[in-house]
Every structure is written in structure tokens, then in C-alpha cells.
């Protein structure tokens, strides 16, 4: 599964909860977390793993943070090979967290069985902020953090995306993207 979304959408938190659920059901889970690299220093924080404290201690999980090292598209130059290595190593679920969201951060969509766009319920004009390119590639749009005071904004964003997705050309004859 490939996951993308804007900063603060809860990608790492979602992966931690989903990953723990999978390992509790006897799956072996691999997480490939891609972080942006500085164009000035070339360095990267690789901080996604620190937000997955429980999953990182799980014996049935493997978390590998990697810098983009200047590669565009939201993944690293070797993400596809890393997916294959994880599958070869016996991991039956591989989750790839991209650097974030924009118009072109969806290269992972061609590497995975399902591409999930994770969105927060409130953040301004969502349809303007998340460009058409990435929406067209999403197999599933998940509105995250949809509880408490954010239930109403989450329902509004969900309705907006359901409407927007009807206007897009279908990528598959058998699957219609869900929100």
C-alpha cells in the first residue's frame, strides 16, 4: 500500500495503528517511510520512525526510513527495489509512506497494489490544495482525524471529494475509488 497526504494528515500515526492491527492478526508488516532531503545540506531528519514507537518495537514489523536524496515523485530512487526485498524477506504487507502531497508526489502509485491519499478534515480549500494529479491516482481517499469537533468538517470534505472524484476519468474497469 502506498500512502500520501499533506503534512499533518496523520500518515505516520495511521501507519502505526494500522500496522499494529495487522501484526496482531499475524501479518508481517514492512514500512518504507520516505522523508524529504534538504536541497542545501542534503540531509534528512528521518523522523517518521519516531512517531511509530509501538510498531518499531513489534517483532513482526520492520520500519525503514529513507531520504529522497533529491529524487522527485515522493519516493526514493530505490523504493521499488526495497519493496521487492521486503516481499522476498517474508513481509506480506508493505506500506510505503511518501514524503507528502503535491501535484506530482504519486510515483508510488505505480509500485503498489493500492494508493491511499490520507487527508485531514480541516485545512482550508482542500480541493485547491490537493491537486488533480494525485487525486486521479488515488484508489482510496481517507479522511483522517474525523472525530470530536472535526466530525462535521470531515463529512463536508468527504462530500466534496466524492463529488470531485465523479468528474475524473476512471483508471480501472473493476475498481471505482472510494472516499
PDB file of C-alpha atoms in Angstrom:
ATOM      1  CA  UNK A   1       0.000   0.000   0.000  1.00  0.00           C
ATOM      2  CA  UNK A   2       1.248   3.471  -0.823  1.00  0.00           C
ATOM      3  CA  UNK A   3       0.197   6.332   1.436  1.00  0.00           C
ATOM      4  CA  UNK A   4       0.458  10.026   0.779  1.00  0.00           C
ATOM      5  CA  UNK A   5      -1.100  13.162   2.170  1.00  0.00           C
ATOM      6  CA  UNK A   6      -0.294  16.680   3.287  1.00  0.00           C
ATOM      7  CA  UNK A   7       1.882  17.348   6.331  1.00  0.00           C
ATOM      8  CA  UNK A   8      -0.172  16.848   9.492  1.00  0.00           C
ATOM      9  CA  UNK A   9      -2.679  14.464   7.913  1.00  0.00           C
ATOM     10  CA  UNK A  10      -1.546  11.747  10.325  1.00  0.00           C
ATOM     11  CA  UNK A  11       0.231   9.403   7.907  1.00  0.00           C
ATOM     12  CA  UNK A  12       2.698   8.039  10.459  1.00  0.00           C
ATOM     13  CA  UNK A  13       0.058   7.743  13.180  1.00  0.00           C
ATOM     14  CA  UNK A  14      -2.264   5.951  10.752  1.00  0.00           C
ATOM     15  CA  UNK A  15       0.536   3.557   9.770  1.00  0.00           C
ATOM     16  CA  UNK A  16       1.334   2.845  13.429  1.00  0.00           C
ATOM     17  CA  UNK A  17      -2.305   1.960  14.239  1.00  0.00           C
ATOM     18  CA  UNK A  18      -2.915   0.045  11.009  1.00  0.00           C
ATOM     19  CA  UNK A  19       0.427  -1.756  11.271  1.00  0.00           C
ATOM     20  CA  UNK A  20      -0.267  -2.846  14.865  1.00  0.00           C
ATOM     21  CA  UNK A  21      -3.694  -4.126  13.820  1.00  0.00           C
ATOM     22  CA  UNK A  22      -2.067  -6.171  11.048  1.00  0.00           C
ATOM     23  CA  UNK A  23       0.674  -7.638  13.262  1.00  0.00           C
ATOM     24  CA  UNK A  24      -1.944  -8.603  15.863  1.00  0.00           C
ATOM     25  CA  UNK A  25      -3.577 -10.594  13.038  1.00  0.00           C
ATOM     26  CA  UNK A  26      -0.264 -12.407  12.399  1.00  0.00           C
ATOM     27  CA  UNK A  27       0.851 -10.396   9.382  1.00  0.00           C
ATOM     28  CA  UNK A  28       4.465  -9.374   8.885  1.00  0.00           C
ATOM     29  CA  UNK A  29       4.495  -5.662   8.114  1.00  0.00           C
ATOM     30  CA  UNK A  30       7.233  -3.626   6.485  1.00  0.00           C
ATOM     31  CA  UNK A  31       7.104   0.175   6.451  1.00  0.00           C
ATOM     32  CA  UNK A  32       9.193   2.163   3.997  1.00  0.00           C
ATOM     33  CA  UNK A  33       8.981   5.778   5.179  1.00  0.00           C
ATOM     34  CA  UNK A  34      10.357   8.351   2.752  1.00  0.00           C
ATOM     35  CA  UNK A  35      11.484  11.740   4.087  1.00  0.00           C
ATOM     36  CA  UNK A  36      12.469  14.815   2.084  1.00  0.00           C
ATOM     37  CA  UNK A  37      16.135  15.743   1.841  1.00  0.00           C
ATOM     38  CA  UNK A  38      17.409  19.276   2.275  1.00  0.00           C
ATOM     39  CA  UNK A  39      18.406  20.894  -1.001  1.00  0.00           C
ATOM     40  CA  UNK A  40      21.035  22.844   0.957  1.00  0.00           C
ATOM     41  CA  UNK A  41      22.723  20.203   3.113  1.00  0.00           C
ATOM     42  CA  UNK A  42      21.411  17.006   1.518  1.00  0.00           C
ATOM     43  CA  UNK A  43      20.470  15.778   4.999  1.00  0.00           C
ATOM     44  CA  UNK A  44      17.156  14.347   6.134  1.00  0.00           C
ATOM     45  CA  UNK A  45      15.528  14.080   9.554  1.00  0.00           C
ATOM     46  CA  UNK A  46      14.166  10.538   9.028  1.00  0.00           C
ATOM     47  CA  UNK A  47      11.698  11.272  11.829  1.00  0.00           C
ATOM     48  CA  UNK A  48       8.729   9.154  10.752  1.00  0.00           C
ATOM     49  CA  UNK A  49      10.006   6.139  12.689  1.00  0.00           C
ATOM     50  CA  UNK A  50       9.946   8.155  15.925  1.00  0.00           C
ATOM     51  CA  UNK A  51       6.174   8.551  15.527  1.00  0.00           C
ATOM     52  CA  UNK A  52       5.758   4.762  15.273  1.00  0.00           C
ATOM     53  CA  UNK A  53       7.158   3.792  18.680  1.00  0.00           C
ATOM     54  CA  UNK A  54       4.961   0.743  19.311  1.00  0.00           C
ATOM     55  CA  UNK A  55       5.235  -0.616  15.790  1.00  0.00           C
ATOM     56  CA  UNK A  56       9.019  -0.127  15.788  1.00  0.00           C
ATOM     57  CA  UNK A  57       9.260  -2.476  18.806  1.00  0.00           C
ATOM     58  CA  UNK A  58       6.991  -5.106  17.241  1.00  0.00           C
ATOM     59  CA  UNK A  59       8.928  -8.235  16.207  1.00  0.00           C
ATOM     60  CA  UNK A  60       6.595  -8.702  13.197  1.00  0.00           C
ATOM     61  CA  UNK A  61       7.293  -5.223  11.849  1.00  0.00           C
ATOM     62  CA  UNK A  62      10.207  -3.605  10.075  1.00  0.00           C
ATOM     63  CA  UNK A  63      10.449   0.166   9.596  1.00  0.00           C
ATOM     64  CA  UNK A  64      12.986   1.667   7.194  1.00  0.00           C
ATOM     65  CA  UNK A  65      13.169   5.466   6.917  1.00  0.00           C
ATOM     66  CA  UNK A  66      14.924   6.678   3.760  1.00  0.00           C
ATOM     67  CA  UNK A  67      15.797  10.128   2.381  1.00  0.00           C
ATOM     68  CA  UNK A  68      14.689  11.150  -1.096  1.00  0.00           C
ATOM     69  CA  UNK A  69      18.224  12.349  -1.879  1.00  0.00           C
ATOM     70  CA  UNK A  70      16.781  14.699  -4.497  1.00  0.00           C
ATOM     71  CA  UNK A  71      14.545  12.123  -6.210  1.00  0.00           C
ATOM     72  CA  UNK A  72      11.189  13.591  -7.240  1.00  0.00           C
ATOM     73  CA  UNK A  73       7.818  11.830  -7.067  1.00  0.00           C
ATOM     74  CA  UNK A  74       7.592  11.319  -3.297  1.00  0.00           C
ATOM     75  CA  UNK A  75       9.772   8.189  -3.130  1.00  0.00           C
ATOM     76  CA  UNK A  76      13.462   7.301  -3.350  1.00  0.00           C
ATOM     77  CA  UNK A  77      15.335   6.081  -6.403  1.00  0.00           C
ATOM     78  CA  UNK A  78      15.339   2.558  -4.912  1.00  0.00           C
ATOM     79  CA  UNK A  79      11.856   2.332  -3.358  1.00  0.00           C
ATOM     80  CA  UNK A  80      10.643  -0.238  -5.875  1.00  0.00           C
ATOM     81  CA  UNK A  81      13.640  -2.482  -5.171  1.00  0.00           C
ATOM     82  CA  UNK A  82      13.130  -2.055  -1.415  1.00  0.00           C
ATOM     83  CA  UNK A  83       9.517  -3.232  -1.805  1.00  0.00           C
ATOM     84  CA  UNK A  84      10.721  -6.351  -3.621  1.00  0.00           C
ATOM     85  CA  UNK A  85      13.329  -7.050  -0.920  1.00  0.00           C
ATOM     86  CA  UNK A  86      10.706  -6.742   1.822  1.00  0.00           C
ATOM     87  CA  UNK A  87       8.384  -9.130  -0.012  1.00  0.00           C
ATOM     88  CA  UNK A  88      11.290 -11.537  -0.543  1.00  0.00           C
ATOM     89  CA  UNK A  89      12.088 -11.269   3.168  1.00  0.00           C
ATOM     90  CA  UNK A  90       8.658 -12.625   4.075  1.00  0.00           C
ATOM     91  CA  UNK A  91       6.763  -9.406   4.760  1.00  0.00           C
ATOM     92  CA  UNK A  92       3.239  -9.947   3.446  1.00  0.00           C
ATOM     93  CA  UNK A  93       2.196  -6.288   3.850  1.00  0.00           C
ATOM     94  CA  UNK A  94       4.433  -3.446   2.689  1.00  0.00           C
ATOM     95  CA  UNK A  95       3.389   0.122   3.500  1.00  0.00           C
ATOM     96  CA  UNK A  96       5.153   2.948   1.671  1.00  0.00           C
ATOM     97  CA  UNK A  97       4.769   6.409   3.200  1.00  0.00           C
ATOM     98  CA  UNK A  98       5.682   9.125   0.695  1.00  0.00           C
ATOM     99  CA  UNK A  99       7.261  12.463   1.584  1.00  0.00           C
ATOM    100  CA  UNK A 100       3.959  14.282   1.396  1.00  0.00           C
ATOM    101  CA  UNK A 101       1.494  15.548  -1.101  1.00  0.00           C
ATOM    102  CA  UNK A 102       1.502  17.779  -4.106  1.00  0.00           C
ATOM    103  CA  UNK A 103       0.716  17.547  -7.740  1.00  0.00           C
ATOM    104  CA  UNK A 104       3.436  15.042  -8.576  1.00  0.00           C
ATOM    105  CA  UNK A 105       4.129  13.002  -5.414  1.00  0.00           C
ATOM    106  CA  UNK A 106       2.434   9.866  -6.660  1.00  0.00           C
ATOM    107  CA  UNK A 107       5.209   7.831  -8.303  1.00  0.00           C
ATOM    108  CA  UNK A 108       4.462   5.204  -5.647  1.00  0.00           C
ATOM    109  CA  UNK A 109       1.058   4.564  -7.251  1.00  0.00           C
ATOM    110  CA  UNK A 110       2.791   2.534  -9.981  1.00  0.00           C
ATOM    111  CA  UNK A 111       4.690   0.451  -7.390  1.00  0.00           C
ATOM    112  CA  UNK A 112       1.847  -0.674  -5.145  1.00  0.00           C
ATOM    113  CA  UNK A 113      -1.440  -2.559  -5.303  1.00  0.00           C
ATOM    114  CA  UNK A 114      -3.369   0.311  -3.709  1.00  0.00           C
ATOM    115  CA  UNK A 115      -2.588   4.024  -3.420  1.00  0.00           C
ATOM    116  CA  UNK A 116      -4.230   5.801  -0.475  1.00  0.00           C
ATOM    117  CA  UNK A 117      -4.498   9.570  -0.153  1.00  0.00           C
ATOM    118  CA  UNK A 118      -4.865  10.497   3.526  1.00  0.00           C
ATOM    119  CA  UNK A 119      -6.395  13.906   4.233  1.00  0.00           C
ATOM    120  CA  UNK A 120      -7.165  15.919   7.371  1.00  0.00           C
ATOM    121  CA  UNK A 121     -10.746  17.167   7.767  1.00  0.00           C
ATOM    122  CA  UNK A 122      -9.942  20.859   8.092  1.00  0.00           C
ATOM    123  CA  UNK A 123      -7.260  22.812   6.368  1.00  0.00           C
ATOM    124  CA  UNK A 124      -8.779  25.380   4.076  1.00  0.00           C
ATOM    125  CA  UNK A 125      -9.690  24.787   0.478  1.00  0.00           C
ATOM    126  CA  UNK A 126      -8.823  21.105   0.248  1.00  0.00           C
ATOM    127  CA  UNK A 127      -9.605  20.661  -3.429  1.00  0.00           C
ATOM    128  CA  UNK A 128      -7.326  23.582  -4.313  1.00  0.00           C
ATOM    129  CA  UNK A 129      -4.523  22.421  -2.018  1.00  0.00           C
ATOM    130  CA  UNK A 130      -4.540  18.835  -3.268  1.00  0.00           C
ATOM    131  CA  UNK A 131      -4.068  18.983  -6.999  1.00  0.00           C
ATOM    132  CA  UNK A 132      -5.791  16.939  -9.638  1.00  0.00           C
ATOM    133  CA  UNK A 133      -2.766  14.771 -10.494  1.00  0.00           C
ATOM    134  CA  UNK A 134      -2.639  12.996  -7.162  1.00  0.00           C
ATOM    135  CA  UNK A 135      -6.422  12.704  -6.849  1.00  0.00           C
ATOM    136  CA  UNK A 136      -6.563  10.924 -10.204  1.00  0.00           C
ATOM    137  CA  UNK A 137      -4.065   8.347  -8.964  1.00  0.00           C
ATOM    138  CA  UNK A 138      -5.779   7.592  -5.621  1.00  0.00           C
ATOM    139  CA  UNK A 139      -7.550   4.265  -5.208  1.00  0.00           C
ATOM    140  CA  UNK A 140      -8.838   5.359  -1.810  1.00  0.00           C
ATOM    141  CA  UNK A 141      -9.190   8.779  -0.189  1.00  0.00           C
ATOM    142  CA  UNK A 142      -9.314   8.519   3.602  1.00  0.00           C
ATOM    143  CA  UNK A 143     -10.361  11.481   5.729  1.00  0.00           C
ATOM    144  CA  UNK A 144      -8.344  11.124   8.922  1.00  0.00           C
ATOM    145  CA  UNK A 145      -8.779  12.755  12.346  1.00  0.00           C
ATOM    146  CA  UNK A 146     -12.563  12.705  11.852  1.00  0.00           C
ATOM    147  CA  UNK A 147     -13.646  12.803  15.489  1.00  0.00           C
ATOM    148  CA  UNK A 148     -14.767  15.313  18.121  1.00  0.00           C
ATOM    149  CA  UNK A 149     -15.176  18.810  16.716  1.00  0.00           C
ATOM    150  CA  UNK A 150     -13.827  17.639  13.358  1.00  0.00           C
ATOM    151  CA  UNK A 151     -16.735  15.294  12.522  1.00  0.00           C
ATOM    152  CA  UNK A 152     -18.705  17.977  10.655  1.00  0.00           C
ATOM    153  CA  UNK A 153     -15.717  19.307   8.648  1.00  0.00           C
ATOM    154  CA  UNK A 154     -14.740  15.692   7.860  1.00  0.00           C
ATOM    155  CA  UNK A 155     -18.206  14.953   6.440  1.00  0.00           C
ATOM    156  CA  UNK A 156     -18.023  18.151   4.363  1.00  0.00           C
ATOM    157  CA  UNK A 157     -14.603  17.255   2.939  1.00  0.00           C
ATOM    158  CA  UNK A 158     -15.808  13.717   2.260  1.00  0.00           C
ATOM    159  CA  UNK A 159     -18.781  15.052   0.265  1.00  0.00           C
ATOM    160  CA  UNK A 160     -16.500  17.415  -1.686  1.00  0.00           C
ATOM    161  CA  UNK A 161     -14.175  14.578  -2.652  1.00  0.00           C
ATOM    162  CA  UNK A 162     -16.997  12.212  -3.568  1.00  0.00           C
ATOM    163  CA  UNK A 163     -18.276  14.894  -5.962  1.00  0.00           C
ATOM    164  CA  UNK A 164     -14.824  15.698  -7.321  1.00  0.00           C
ATOM    165  CA  UNK A 165     -13.953  12.054  -7.944  1.00  0.00           C
ATOM    166  CA  UNK A 166     -17.055  11.635 -10.128  1.00  0.00           C
ATOM    167  CA  UNK A 167     -15.543  14.103 -12.578  1.00  0.00           C
ATOM    168  CA  UNK A 168     -12.318  12.165 -13.036  1.00  0.00           C
ATOM    169  CA  UNK A 169     -11.610   9.590 -15.723  1.00  0.00           C
ATOM    170  CA  UNK A 170     -11.660   6.016 -14.430  1.00  0.00           C
ATOM    171  CA  UNK A 171      -8.286   4.269 -14.251  1.00  0.00           C
ATOM    172  CA  UNK A 172      -9.795   0.817 -13.870  1.00  0.00           C
ATOM    173  CA  UNK A 173     -12.812  -1.018 -15.199  1.00  0.00           C
ATOM    174  CA  UNK A 174     -13.187  -3.020 -11.982  1.00  0.00           C
ATOM    175  CA  UNK A 175     -12.410  -0.521  -9.217  1.00  0.00           C
ATOM    176  CA  UNK A 176     -14.044   2.823  -8.506  1.00  0.00           C
ATOM    177  CA  UNK A 177     -12.051   4.905  -5.998  1.00  0.00           C
ATOM    178  CA  UNK A 178     -13.714   5.272  -2.604  1.00  0.00           C
ATOM    179  CA  UNK A 179     -13.778   8.215  -0.187  1.00  0.00           C
TER     180      UNK A 179
END
